[in-house]
XYZ file of N, CA and C in Angstrom:
861
model
N -41.880 3.742 -34.407
C -41.184 3.674 -35.696
C -39.753 4.179 -35.546
N -38.818 3.676 -36.355
C -37.446 4.152 -36.283
C -37.360 5.631 -36.611
N -36.432 6.332 -35.933
C -36.192 7.738 -36.211
C -34.936 7.875 -37.043
N -34.609 9.097 -37.482
C -33.503 9.301 -38.387
C -32.307 9.975 -37.739
N -32.218 9.976 -36.432
C -31.088 10.604 -35.784
C -30.371 9.609 -34.887
N -29.115 9.911 -34.644
C -28.297 9.040 -33.805
C -28.744 9.157 -32.358
N -28.678 8.057 -31.638
C -29.079 8.025 -30.234
C -27.913 7.524 -29.399
N -27.658 8.204 -28.297
C -26.674 7.741 -27.322
C -27.398 7.570 -25.985
N -28.032 6.423 -25.821
C -28.813 6.192 -24.614
C -27.967 5.610 -23.507
N -28.183 6.095 -22.292
C -27.400 5.620 -21.143
C -28.346 5.308 -19.986
N -28.005 4.237 -19.287
C -28.789 3.829 -18.120
C -27.836 3.309 -17.057
N -27.900 3.903 -15.866
C -27.052 3.468 -14.760
C -27.952 3.236 -13.552
N -28.012 1.978 -13.118
C -28.861 1.579 -12.000
C -27.998 1.000 -10.892
N -28.436 1.205 -9.653
C -27.827 0.495 -8.530
C -28.934 -0.043 -7.645
N -28.651 -1.168 -7.017
C -29.610 -1.822 -6.128
C -28.935 -2.059 -4.785
N -29.621 -1.669 -3.716
C -29.095 -1.856 -2.375
C -30.057 -2.721 -1.573
N -29.554 -3.282 -0.484
C -30.397 -4.050 0.454
C -30.136 -3.470 1.848
N -30.890 -2.421 2.213
C -30.692 -1.809 3.537
C -30.954 -2.809 4.654
N -30.315 -2.593 5.782
C -30.537 -3.462 6.945
C -32.016 -3.465 7.308
N -32.540 -4.650 7.563
C -33.926 -4.879 7.989
C -34.941 -4.668 6.861
N -34.484 -4.296 5.657
C -35.418 -4.110 4.550
C -35.884 -5.465 4.025
N -37.156 -5.553 3.656
C -37.711 -6.810 3.159
C -37.178 -7.147 1.775
N -36.933 -6.123 0.942
C -36.482 -6.344 -0.432
C -35.408 -5.330 -0.800
N -34.721 -5.623 -1.885
C -33.738 -4.676 -2.407
C -34.444 -3.406 -2.870
N -33.661 -2.346 -3.028
C -34.202 -1.060 -3.478
C -33.456 -0.598 -4.720
N -34.215 -0.019 -5.649
C -33.673 0.489 -6.902
C -33.305 1.960 -6.769
N -32.112 2.317 -7.267
C -31.682 3.711 -7.334
C -31.290 3.991 -8.782
N -31.968 4.932 -9.421
C -31.663 5.305 -10.799
C -30.625 6.422 -10.766
N -29.398 6.082 -11.096
C -28.318 7.062 -11.085
C -28.349 7.939 -12.323
N -28.740 7.354 -13.453
C -28.760 8.094 -14.709
C -29.633 7.347 -15.698
N -30.454 8.073 -16.448
C -31.147 7.472 -17.578
C -31.400 8.541 -18.635
N -31.087 8.173 -19.879
C -31.326 9.085 -20.989
C -31.951 8.298 -22.130
N -32.871 8.906 -22.876
C -33.599 8.194 -23.933
C -32.645 7.550 -24.941
N -33.060 6.372 -25.438
C -34.371 5.741 -25.282
C -34.445 4.749 -24.116
N -33.382 4.658 -23.303
C -33.359 3.687 -22.209
C -34.076 4.262 -20.997
N -34.856 3.399 -20.339
C -35.661 3.890 -19.224
C -36.083 2.737 -18.331
N -36.190 2.998 -17.023
C -36.855 2.094 -16.094
C -37.940 2.889 -15.376
N -38.929 2.186 -14.883
C -40.043 2.860 -14.210
C -40.014 2.611 -12.716
N -39.911 1.350 -12.336
C -39.918 1.028 -10.913
C -39.403 -0.382 -10.702
N -39.226 -0.743 -9.435
C -38.842 -2.102 -9.056
C -40.028 -2.749 -8.346
N -40.348 -3.975 -8.733
C -41.462 -4.704 -8.141
C -40.928 -5.741 -7.159
N -41.401 -5.757 -5.923
C -40.974 -6.802 -4.990
C -41.407 -8.178 -5.485
N -40.520 -9.161 -5.376
C -40.848 -10.535 -5.724
C -40.318 -11.445 -4.626
N -40.640 -12.726 -4.725
C -40.227 -13.668 -3.695
C -38.710 -13.725 -3.558
N -38.261 -14.110 -2.383
C -36.838 -14.235 -2.132
C -36.182 -12.928 -1.761
N -36.960 -11.963 -1.256
C -36.447 -10.647 -0.861
C -35.801 -9.925 -2.040
N -36.253 -10.237 -3.252
C -35.683 -9.662 -4.462
C -36.612 -8.600 -5.046
N -36.136 -7.948 -6.104
C -36.970 -7.032 -6.867
C -36.819 -7.344 -8.351
N -37.869 -7.062 -9.100
C -37.894 -7.224 -10.548
C -37.964 -5.848 -11.190
N -37.063 -5.589 -12.133
C -37.055 -4.318 -12.856
C -37.032 -4.602 -14.350
N -37.859 -3.870 -15.085
C -37.945 -4.011 -16.535
C -37.128 -2.922 -17.210
N -36.312 -3.311 -18.177
C -35.530 -2.369 -18.960
C -36.309 -2.031 -20.232
N -36.598 -0.750 -20.400
C -37.380 -0.288 -21.550
C -36.471 0.373 -22.586
N -36.737 0.110 -23.855
C -36.193 0.905 -24.949
C -37.400 1.548 -25.627
N -37.656 2.811 -25.312
C -38.901 3.443 -25.738
C -38.927 3.757 -27.221
N -37.779 3.630 -27.905
C -37.765 3.863 -29.353
C -38.199 2.631 -30.133
N -38.304 1.485 -29.451
C -38.770 0.274 -30.099
C -37.684 -0.569 -30.738
N -36.458 -0.065 -30.783
C -35.397 -0.850 -31.380
C -34.092 -0.086 -31.414
N -33.088 -0.690 -32.058
C -31.751 -0.111 -32.148
C -31.480 0.212 -33.608
N -31.082 1.474 -33.859
C -30.819 1.927 -35.219
C -29.326 2.014 -35.491
N -28.967 2.027 -36.787
C -27.585 2.223 -37.156
C -27.056 3.528 -36.593
N -25.856 3.475 -35.999
C -25.275 4.652 -35.379
C -25.598 4.804 -33.914
N -26.616 4.099 -33.436
C -26.983 4.193 -32.019
C -25.918 3.542 -31.143
N -25.703 4.147 -29.985
C -24.863 3.530 -28.966
C -25.629 3.544 -27.656
N -25.944 2.351 -27.157
C -26.677 2.199 -25.907
C -25.740 1.635 -24.857
N -25.807 2.185 -23.656
C -24.912 1.782 -22.576
C -25.729 1.544 -21.311
N -25.587 0.345 -20.746
C -26.298 -0.028 -19.524
C -25.278 -0.428 -18.469
N -25.394 0.165 -17.287
C -24.519 -0.165 -16.168
C -25.393 -0.491 -14.955
N -25.156 -1.649 -14.346
C -25.960 -2.088 -13.211
C -25.029 -2.513 -12.079
N -25.230 -1.919 -10.908
C -24.488 -2.287 -9.705
C -25.441 -2.948 -8.722
N -25.213 -4.221 -8.448
C -25.980 -4.936 -7.429
C -25.117 -4.965 -6.178
N -25.501 -4.219 -5.187
C -24.641 -4.050 -4.022
C -24.840 -5.182 -3.009
N -24.082 -5.144 -1.938
C -23.977 -6.251 -0.992
C -25.341 -6.757 -0.533
N -25.571 -8.042 -0.746
C -26.773 -8.691 -0.250
C -28.033 -8.460 -1.040
N -27.994 -7.649 -2.085
C -29.203 -7.372 -2.867
C -29.447 -8.496 -3.875
N -30.708 -8.865 -4.039
C -31.106 -9.858 -5.032
C -32.001 -9.169 -6.055
N -31.630 -9.292 -7.335
C -32.262 -8.502 -8.389
C -32.547 -9.384 -9.595
N -33.715 -9.176 -10.175
C -34.061 -9.809 -11.438
C -34.300 -8.704 -12.463
N -33.598 -8.772 -13.597
C -33.742 -7.800 -14.678
C -34.227 -8.510 -15.927
N -35.143 -7.872 -16.628
C -35.594 -8.395 -17.902
C -35.935 -7.226 -18.810
N -36.158 -7.493 -20.074
C -36.590 -6.473 -21.016
C -38.099 -6.576 -21.201
N -38.674 -5.558 -21.807
C -40.120 -5.582 -22.055
C -40.451 -6.243 -23.385
N -39.445 -6.586 -24.136
C -39.650 -7.252 -25.415
C -38.310 -7.557 -26.048
N -38.339 -8.181 -27.204
C -37.117 -8.527 -27.912
C -36.341 -7.266 -28.293
N -35.020 -7.398 -28.384
C -34.184 -6.307 -28.883
C -34.148 -6.399 -30.402
N -34.756 -5.425 -31.064
C -34.834 -5.398 -32.522
C -33.761 -4.460 -33.070
N -32.927 -4.986 -33.917
C -31.858 -4.191 -34.514
C -32.243 -3.921 -35.968
N -32.495 -2.648 -36.276
C -32.974 -2.290 -37.599
C -31.852 -2.262 -38.631
N -32.251 -2.170 -39.889
C -31.327 -2.132 -41.022
C -30.299 -1.011 -40.849
N -29.054 -1.327 -41.181
C -27.988 -0.329 -41.117
C -28.257 0.799 -42.108
N -27.945 2.031 -41.678
C -28.133 3.195 -42.534
C -26.787 3.641 -43.110
N -26.667 3.703 -44.425
C -25.397 4.120 -45.043
C -24.924 5.467 -44.477
N -23.637 5.543 -44.201
C -23.080 6.777 -43.668
C -23.098 6.853 -42.156
N -23.703 5.885 -41.490
C -23.764 5.852 -40.031
C -22.866 4.728 -39.503
N -22.404 4.893 -38.275
C -21.634 3.833 -37.626
C -22.524 2.635 -37.335
N -21.913 1.486 -37.082
C -22.689 0.315 -36.678
C -23.352 0.559 -35.331
N -24.486 -0.065 -35.106
C -25.171 0.020 -33.815
C -24.396 -0.765 -32.767
N -24.321 -0.236 -31.554
C -23.621 -0.925 -30.471
C -24.429 -0.863 -29.186
N -24.295 -1.891 -28.390
C -24.847 -1.884 -27.034
C -23.796 -2.438 -26.084
N -23.471 -1.654 -25.050
C -22.489 -2.043 -24.042
C -23.203 -2.230 -22.711
N -22.920 -3.340 -22.048
C -23.549 -3.636 -20.764
C -22.470 -3.997 -19.757
N -22.515 -3.346 -18.593
C -21.551 -3.609 -17.527
C -22.344 -3.950 -16.262
N -22.177 -5.167 -15.771
C -22.917 -5.656 -14.620
C -21.938 -5.994 -13.505
N -22.161 -5.437 -12.320
C -21.306 -5.713 -11.162
C -22.173 -6.245 -10.026
N -21.764 -7.362 -9.446
C -22.507 -7.964 -8.336
C -21.567 -8.059 -7.144
N -21.921 -7.373 -6.059
C -21.079 -7.334 -4.863
C -21.297 -8.584 -4.008
N -20.557 -8.674 -2.917
C -20.584 -9.853 -2.045
C -22.000 -10.179 -1.591
N -22.382 -11.436 -1.755
C -23.697 -11.879 -1.307
C -24.842 -11.442 -2.190
N -24.555 -10.729 -3.265
C -25.612 -10.289 -4.173
C -25.967 -11.376 -5.177
N -27.106 -11.215 -5.822
C -27.557 -12.143 -6.859
C -28.215 -11.337 -7.971
N -27.777 -11.570 -9.201
C -28.373 -10.930 -10.364
C -28.879 -11.998 -11.319
N -30.151 -11.900 -11.656
C -30.763 -12.737 -12.682
C -31.074 -11.820 -13.862
N -30.258 -11.902 -14.890
C -30.390 -11.031 -16.059
C -30.967 -11.864 -17.189
N -32.245 -11.647 -17.512
C -33.006 -12.559 -18.358
C -33.676 -11.795 -19.496
N -32.900 -11.277 -20.451
C -33.487 -10.487 -21.530
C -34.225 -11.344 -22.543
N -35.126 -10.710 -23.277
C -35.783 -11.355 -24.403
C -34.784 -11.484 -25.562
N -35.139 -12.249 -26.601
C -34.169 -12.534 -27.668
C -33.724 -11.300 -28.443
N -32.592 -11.450 -29.111
C -32.040 -10.453 -30.015
C -32.483 -10.796 -31.431
N -33.085 -9.827 -32.127
C -33.582 -10.038 -33.491
C -32.893 -9.057 -34.431
N -31.880 -9.485 -35.174
C -31.248 -8.600 -36.144
C -32.020 -8.616 -37.470
N -32.516 -7.441 -37.875
C -33.275 -7.335 -39.115
C -32.338 -7.426 -40.320
N -32.922 -7.565 -41.500
C -32.145 -7.630 -42.729
C -31.287 -6.372 -42.861
N -30.007 -6.559 -43.183
C -29.105 -5.437 -43.366
C -28.558 -4.839 -42.091
N -28.865 -5.419 -40.940
C -28.413 -4.869 -39.656
C -26.923 -5.104 -39.455
N -26.283 -4.160 -38.755
C -24.890 -4.290 -38.318
C -24.871 -3.901 -36.845
N -24.476 -4.841 -35.980
C -24.682 -4.658 -34.537
C -23.541 -5.286 -33.759
N -23.078 -4.562 -32.724
C -22.016 -5.047 -31.849
C -22.514 -5.001 -30.402
N -22.424 -6.108 -29.715
C -22.851 -6.184 -28.309
C -21.661 -6.581 -27.442
N -21.408 -5.762 -26.422
C -20.286 -6.017 -25.517
C -20.824 -6.080 -24.092
N -20.530 -7.172 -23.409
C -21.017 -7.375 -22.046
C -19.847 -7.725 -21.140
N -19.761 -7.037 -20.023
C -18.751 -7.343 -19.010
C -19.460 -7.522 -17.678
N -19.173 -8.653 -17.001
C -19.814 -8.983 -15.732
C -18.729 -9.223 -14.696
N -18.842 -8.571 -13.540
C -17.865 -8.715 -12.473
C -18.562 -9.215 -11.212
N -18.037 -10.306 -10.656
C -18.635 -10.959 -9.502
C -17.671 -10.942 -8.317
N -18.168 -10.558 -7.148
C -17.368 -10.558 -5.926
C -17.586 -11.880 -5.174
N -17.050 -11.989 -3.969
C -17.201 -13.195 -3.157
C -18.686 -13.494 -2.916
N -19.068 -14.739 -3.087
C -20.433 -15.212 -2.849
C -21.457 -14.488 -3.714
N -21.028 -13.852 -4.796
C -21.968 -13.233 -5.732
C -22.525 -14.303 -6.660
N -23.805 -14.154 -7.032
C -24.458 -15.114 -7.902
C -24.929 -14.485 -9.194
N -25.015 -15.311 -10.237
C -25.423 -14.825 -11.553
C -26.193 -15.898 -12.305
N -27.330 -15.497 -12.851
C -28.038 -16.281 -13.860
C -28.207 -15.346 -15.063
N -27.565 -15.656 -16.169
C -27.530 -14.740 -17.310
C -27.699 -15.530 -18.597
N -28.726 -15.177 -19.374
C -28.863 -15.866 -20.655
C -28.960 -14.889 -21.805
N -28.647 -15.417 -22.978
C -28.686 -14.658 -24.227
C -29.231 -15.568 -25.309
N -30.241 -15.086 -26.050
C -30.843 -15.860 -27.137
C -30.725 -15.040 -28.427
N -30.163 -15.644 -29.456
C -29.996 -14.985 -30.747
C -30.886 -15.666 -31.776
N -31.701 -14.863 -32.457
C -32.590 -15.375 -33.499
C -31.955 -15.145 -34.875
N -32.489 -15.787 -35.916
C -31.937 -15.582 -37.262
C -32.455 -14.311 -37.928
N -33.418 -13.634 -37.306
C -34.039 -12.452 -37.903
C -35.544 -12.625 -37.951
N -36.174 -11.878 -38.827
C -37.639 -11.950 -38.952
C -37.996 -13.056 -39.954
N -38.122 -14.251 -39.449
C -38.406 -15.386 -40.342
C -39.741 -15.232 -41.054
N -40.728 -14.617 -40.375
C -42.037 -14.434 -41.001
C -41.961 -13.516 -42.221
N -40.890 -12.694 -42.277
C -40.680 -11.805 -43.424
C -39.612 -12.358 -44.369
N -39.322 -13.639 -44.207
C -38.308 -14.294 -45.045
C -36.942 -13.640 -44.884
N -36.623 -13.200 -43.651
C -35.344 -12.560 -43.363
C -34.474 -13.464 -42.494
N -34.290 -14.680 -42.908
C -33.470 -15.614 -42.145
C -31.997 -15.392 -42.484
N -31.200 -14.983 -41.497
C -29.780 -14.693 -41.676
C -29.562 -13.668 -42.802
N -30.402 -12.638 -42.817
C -30.283 -11.576 -43.819
C -29.538 -10.365 -43.274
N -29.082 -10.418 -42.009
C -28.323 -9.299 -41.459
C -26.890 -9.323 -42.005
N -26.232 -8.166 -41.923
C -24.857 -8.059 -42.434
C -23.827 -8.555 -41.431
N -23.981 -8.123 -40.159
C -22.944 -8.424 -39.167
C -23.524 -8.369 -37.763
N -23.211 -9.365 -36.952
C -23.511 -9.359 -35.516
C -22.271 -9.850 -34.791
N -21.788 -9.063 -33.825
C -20.698 -9.532 -32.970
C -21.190 -9.518 -31.528
N -20.843 -10.558 -30.806
C -21.220 -10.700 -29.402
C -19.955 -10.940 -28.594
N -19.725 -10.090 -27.634
C -18.541 -10.200 -26.782
C -19.001 -10.246 -25.334
N -18.554 -11.258 -24.591
C -18.943 -11.404 -23.190
C -17.734 -11.812 -22.360
N -17.491 -11.071 -21.285
C -16.431 -11.388 -20.336
C -17.049 -11.474 -18.944
N -16.879 -12.610 -18.291
C -17.352 -12.786 -16.918
C -16.134 -12.949 -16.023
N -16.044 -12.089 -15.020
C -14.898 -12.068 -14.113
C -15.374 -12.391 -12.696
N -14.561 -13.119 -11.951
C -14.846 -13.400 -10.539
C -13.588 -13.146 -9.738
N -13.715 -12.278 -8.753
C -12.568 -11.929 -7.911
C -11.389 -11.460 -8.761
N -11.707 -10.758 -9.854
C -10.686 -10.209 -10.725
C -10.099 -11.168 -11.738
N -10.571 -12.417 -11.768
C -10.034 -13.421 -12.701
C -11.137 -13.847 -13.674
N -10.775 -14.136 -14.938
C -11.802 -14.493 -15.922
C -12.401 -15.876 -15.683
N -13.733 -15.935 -15.758
C -14.453 -17.212 -15.721
C -14.826 -17.656 -17.127
N -15.233 -16.679 -17.934
C -15.645 -16.991 -19.304
C -15.290 -15.813 -20.201
N -14.744 -16.119 -21.358
C -14.417 -15.113 -22.367
C -15.007 -15.620 -23.679
N -15.954 -14.878 -24.209
C -16.676 -15.346 -25.391
C -16.612 -14.282 -26.486
N -16.285 -14.709 -27.709
C -16.233 -13.827 -28.863
C -16.950 -14.510 -30.025
N -17.970 -13.860 -30.534
C -18.747 -14.410 -31.645
C -18.826 -13.342 -32.732
N -18.524 -13.726 -33.954
C -18.656 -12.831 -35.097
C -19.415 -13.573 -36.192
N -20.566 -13.046 -36.569
C -21.426 -13.686 -37.554
C -21.613 -12.739 -38.740
N -21.220 -13.202 -39.935
C -21.371 -12.438 -41.168
C -22.005 -13.350 -42.221
N -23.321 -13.485 -42.191
C -23.972 -14.449 -43.086
C -23.682 -14.238 -44.565
N -23.458 -12.968 -44.971
C -23.188 -12.725 -46.386
C -21.779 -13.161 -46.781
N -20.903 -13.304 -45.802
C -19.528 -13.721 -46.078
C -19.308 -15.212 -45.825
N -19.967 -15.729 -44.780
C -19.826 -17.133 -44.405
C -21.218 -17.667 -44.061
N -21.749 -18.503 -44.921
C -23.125 -18.987 -44.758
C -23.287 -19.729 -43.432
N -24.211 -19.255 -42.604
C -24.428 -19.892 -41.305
C -25.174 -21.213 -41.438
N -25.799 -21.445 -42.576
C -26.511 -22.704 -42.789
C -25.576 -23.830 -43.221
N -24.293 -23.534 -43.357
C -23.318 -24.575 -43.682
C -23.279 -25.618 -42.570
N -23.027 -26.856 -42.954
C -22.919 -27.921 -41.960
C -21.729 -27.697 -41.031
N -20.762 -26.860 -41.439
C -19.622 -26.537 -40.604
C -19.982 -25.522 -39.525
N -21.169 -24.916 -39.653
C -21.581 -23.899 -38.685
C -22.884 -24.331 -38.006
N -24.015 -23.750 -38.409
C -25.272 -24.073 -37.715
C -26.061 -25.189 -38.390
N -25.804 -25.433 -39.651
C -26.578 -26.461 -40.341
C -28.038 -26.075 -40.447
N -28.916 -26.970 -40.030
C -30.342 -26.685 -40.134
C -30.882 -25.868 -38.963
N -30.054 -25.623 -37.946
C -30.523 -24.889 -36.774
C -30.503 -23.383 -37.032
N -31.402 -22.668 -36.378
C -31.574 -21.237 -36.641
C -31.373 -20.373 -35.399
N -31.674 -20.913 -34.240
C -31.635 -20.152 -32.997
C -30.537 -20.701 -32.092
N -29.906 -19.807 -31.342
C -28.876 -20.245 -30.404
C -29.086 -19.562 -29.059
N -28.618 -20.214 -28.003
C -28.761 -19.664 -26.650
C -27.551 -20.041 -25.820
N -27.171 -19.123 -24.929
C -26.126 -19.370 -23.945
C -26.646 -18.944 -22.588
N -26.429 -19.766 -21.569
C -26.922 -19.497 -20.225
C -25.775 -19.745 -19.253
N -25.355 -18.673 -18.555
C -24.301 -18.796 -17.553
C -24.916 -18.837 -16.158
N -24.467 -19.796 -15.374
C -24.933 -19.991 -13.999
C -23.700 -19.944 -13.101
N -23.642 -18.961 -12.200
C -22.440 -18.774 -11.379
C -22.821 -18.463 -9.932
N -21.989 -18.925 -9.024
C -21.996 -18.457 -7.637
C -20.579 -18.622 -7.100
N -19.958 -17.495 -6.818
C -18.555 -17.489 -6.435
C -18.370 -18.130 -5.068
N -17.425 -19.066 -4.972
C -17.108 -19.711 -3.709
C -17.722 -21.074 -3.518
N -18.636 -21.472 -4.397
C -19.248 -22.798 -4.280
C -18.213 -23.857 -4.654
N -18.152 -24.925 -3.890
C -17.141 -25.959 -4.077
C -17.261 -26.635 -5.437
N -16.102 -27.090 -5.945
C -16.066 -27.746 -7.247
C -16.961 -28.973 -7.294
N -17.045 -29.696 -6.180
C -17.874 -30.906 -6.146
C -19.346 -30.580 -6.393
N -19.786 -29.431 -5.910
C -21.188 -29.018 -6.116
C -21.441 -28.770 -7.596
N -20.479 -28.111 -8.265
C -20.651 -27.847 -9.696
C -20.631 -29.138 -10.495
N -19.818 -30.086 -10.097
C -19.787 -31.360 -10.804
C -21.116 -32.096 -10.670
N -21.687 -32.051 -9.463
C -22.983 -32.694 -9.252
C -24.077 -31.989 -10.047
N -24.026 -30.641 -10.064
C -25.039 -29.888 -10.804
C -24.877 -30.109 -12.300
N -23.645 -30.193 -12.767
C -23.425 -30.469 -14.183
C -24.046 -31.809 -14.567
N -23.868 -32.822 -13.728
C -24.443 -34.135 -14.005
C -25.962 -34.070 -14.072
N -26.557 -33.337 -13.131
C -28.019 -33.224 -13.099
C -28.547 -32.486 -14.325
N -27.882 -31.369 -14.673
C -28.341 -30.593 -15.823
C -28.052 -31.311 -17.137
N -26.972 -32.089 -17.183
C -26.669 -32.849 -18.389
C -27.749 -33.895 -18.666
N -28.300 -34.458 -17.602
C -29.404 -35.412 -17.763
C -30.616 -34.706 -18.366
N -30.908 -33.507 -17.861
C -32.020 -32.726 -18.413
C -31.743 -32.370 -19.870
N -30.486 -31.999 -20.165
C -30.126 -31.645 -21.536
C -30.369 -32.814 -22.479
N -30.019 -34.012 -22.039
C -30.227 -35.201 -22.859
C -31.715 -35.452 -23.071
N -32.499 -35.273 -22.008
C -33.949 -35.486 -22.109
C -34.599 -34.492 -23.058
N -34.097 -33.257 -23.060
C -34.750 -32.198 -23.836
C -34.189 -32.068 -25.254
N -33.106 -32.764 -25.544
C -32.545 -32.700 -26.897
C -33.318 -33.615 -27.839
N -33.530 -33.134 -29.044
C -34.192 -33.907 -30.095
C -33.485 -33.599 -31.402
N -32.722 -34.536 -31.948
C -31.983 -34.274 -33.182
C -32.856 -33.656 -34.263
N -32.298 -32.676 -34.968
C -32.966 -31.931 -36.032
C -34.047 -30.982 -35.513
N -34.175 -30.882 -34.181
C -35.113 -29.924 -33.582
C -34.375 -29.017 -32.603
N -33.737 -29.617 -31.600
C -32.996 -28.829 -30.616
C -31.912 -29.690 -29.977
N -30.762 -29.082 -29.735
C -29.651 -29.750 -29.064
C -29.224 -28.905 -27.872
N -29.005 -29.557 -26.714
C -28.554 -28.884 -25.507
C -27.215 -29.474 -25.060
N -26.388 -28.627 -24.441
C -25.142 -29.091 -23.865
C -24.831 -28.336 -22.589
N -24.133 -28.984 -21.659
C -23.793 -28.398 -20.357
C -22.331 -28.664 -20.070
N -21.636 -27.658 -19.555
C -20.239 -27.866 -19.155
C -19.885 -26.922 -18.020
N -19.003 -27.373 -17.132
C -18.560 -26.515 -16.033
C -17.540 -25.506 -16.537
N -17.502 -24.348 -15.870
C -16.457 -23.362 -16.100
C -15.229 -23.774 -15.283
N -14.088 -23.105 -15.467
C -12.911 -23.482 -14.669
C -13.182 -23.483 -13.167
N -13.938 -22.492 -12.684
C -14.378 -22.419 -11.291
C -15.678 -21.614 -11.246
N -16.399 -21.778 -10.151
C -17.510 -20.902 -9.790
C -18.731 -20.956 -10.700
N -18.834 -21.921 -11.606
C -20.038 -21.903 -12.424
C -20.033 -22.908 -13.543
N -21.083 -22.815 -14.369
C -21.197 -23.657 -15.548
C -21.982 -22.917 -16.624
N -21.939 -23.456 -17.821
C -22.671 -22.865 -18.941
C -23.570 -23.910 -19.576
N -24.690 -23.428 -20.089
C -25.647 -24.260 -20.820
C -25.813 -23.630 -22.201
N -25.766 -24.445 -23.238
C -25.899 -23.925 -24.597
C -26.941 -24.727 -25.369
N -27.541 -24.046 -26.359
C -28.556 -24.709 -27.172
C -28.501 -24.225 -28.608
N -28.852 -25.126 -29.535
C -29.135 -24.809 -30.922
C -30.514 -25.376 -31.228
N -31.341 -24.578 -31.919
C -32.720 -25.013 -32.135
C -33.240 -24.496 -33.468
N -34.292 -25.143 -33.950
C -34.948 -24.663 -35.171
C -36.037 -23.642 -34.856
N -36.378 -23.483 -33.576
C -37.381 -22.482 -33.193
C -37.066 -21.952 -31.804
N -37.721 -20.852 -31.434
C -37.451 -20.222 -30.138
C -38.242 -20.840 -28.997
N -39.352 -21.483 -29.301
C -40.230 -22.004 -28.252
C -39.515 -23.034 -27.388
N -38.818 -23.948 -28.016
C -38.127 -25.001 -27.262
C -37.002 -24.420 -26.426
N -36.335 -23.393 -26.938
C -35.257 -22.757 -26.173
C -35.811 -22.096 -24.927
N -36.878 -21.337 -25.067
C -37.465 -20.628 -23.921
C -37.872 -21.598 -22.825
N -38.553 -22.660 -23.207
C -38.988 -23.657 -22.227
C -37.794 -24.310 -21.535
N -36.775 -24.631 -22.307
C -35.604 -25.291 -21.745
C -34.816 -24.400 -20.808
N -34.610 -23.146 -21.167
C -33.875 -22.226 -20.301
C -34.530 -22.103 -18.933
N -35.835 -21.993 -18.923
C -36.548 -21.889 -17.648
C -36.358 -23.148 -16.821
N -36.376 -24.287 -17.454
C -36.176 -25.559 -16.722
C -34.794 -25.606 -16.074
N -33.751 -25.287 -16.829
C -32.389 -25.292 -16.271
C -32.267 -24.274 -15.137
N -32.838 -23.118 -15.325
C -32.801 -22.056 -14.313
C -33.464 -22.517 -13.024
N -34.632 -23.139 -13.143
C -35.365 -23.580 -11.956
C -34.570 -24.606 -11.163
N -33.983 -25.560 -11.855
C -33.220 -26.600 -11.166
C -31.963 -26.007 -10.518
N -31.243 -25.167 -11.254
C -29.995 -24.610 -10.734
C -30.243 -23.674 -9.558
N -31.273 -22.861 -9.623
C -31.527 -21.928 -8.518
C -31.921 -22.681 -7.255
N -32.694 -23.736 -7.395
C -33.070 -24.536 -6.234
C -31.834 -25.173 -5.614
N -30.919 -25.676 -6.461
C -29.714 -26.325 -5.963
C -28.772 -25.336 -5.282
N -28.622 -24.139 -5.848
C -27.634 -23.191 -5.352
C -28.152 -22.268 -4.261
N -29.476 -22.007 -4.277
C -30.036 -21.034 -3.328
C -31.209 -21.576 -2.514
N -31.714 -22.743 -2.894
C -32.884 -23.265 -2.198
C -34.123 -22.439 -2.442
N -34.172 -21.753 -3.588
C -35.278 -20.867 -3.921
C -35.875 -21.253 -5.269
N -37.145 -20.935 -5.439
C -37.812 -21.186 -6.718
C -37.431 -20.106 -7.720
N -37.299 -20.496 -8.974
C -37.069 -19.551 -10.064
C -38.410 -19.264 -10.720
N -38.845 -18.016 -10.639
C -40.149 -17.626 -11.157
C -39.950 -16.702 -12.344
N -40.366 -17.103 -13.551
C -40.183 -16.248 -14.733
C -40.786 -14.865 -14.515
N -40.095 -13.815 -14.974
C -40.573 -12.457 -14.739
C -41.856 -12.145 -15.474
N -42.721 -11.404 -14.795
C -43.932 -10.894 -15.466
C -43.537 -9.732 -16.347
N -44.177 -9.635 -17.504
C -43.856 -8.577 -18.446
C -44.799 -7.391 -18.267
N -44.266 -6.195 -18.511
C -45.084 -4.985 -18.541
C -44.816 -4.302 -19.863
N -45.833 -3.582 -20.362
C -45.710 -2.933 -21.671
C -46.193 -1.493 -21.565
């Protein structure tokens, strides 16, 4: 259940790949409630899977959560959450809830950051800031899914404010700069000028620094074909586009989360096979 005090949770993780080691290794530099990790599980591809826990069950007004992850040279890491990020109703007199995430991937490293959806409850005010830095030959699979709220409780777009900020840098230069500000009480998201009949949105960034432009063009063509196959007007729409260099983005609008989840996994599987020659295996959940 939500508590009545402000929380400043911090989590700082680093992952290394020692010489001759079969898999990457997790090092917990810092963790303070409600953020916590327990262990890293070896998975295929000499990688490890780590679950990010929020033991309080959600994000409250006034909370500030900070996550920092360093994937060092040659380490392959998969990160996921143990459940959706629930943002509770804003509390009068408290600051807006914020979550800051800083992800760094060193040369030859790979980070698959695959969180569960974000669910802003009625009256929520939430700011999310993400910064990702990629070195030479660093790889990234990163998705974000935003829901309209608790639809089963008739809380569709009942939150006050959600801002999403994402900056992806490669070799010190920007690959993607994204700014989203949603205020349903001020600007109706159901307007045909905005989301229309769609309720859920997703963004998926696929990057590997140093891969030739021709490879990205070929992958864009392949994923665009999948996007066309999986799009169904008035149900779900998918789109694919290359970034200026080193990657591409996949986006979706949908009336439900099920189609988005299935589609993201499909794009991930195809892209990982093309870029790494490896299978993409959805993370097992722990509770």
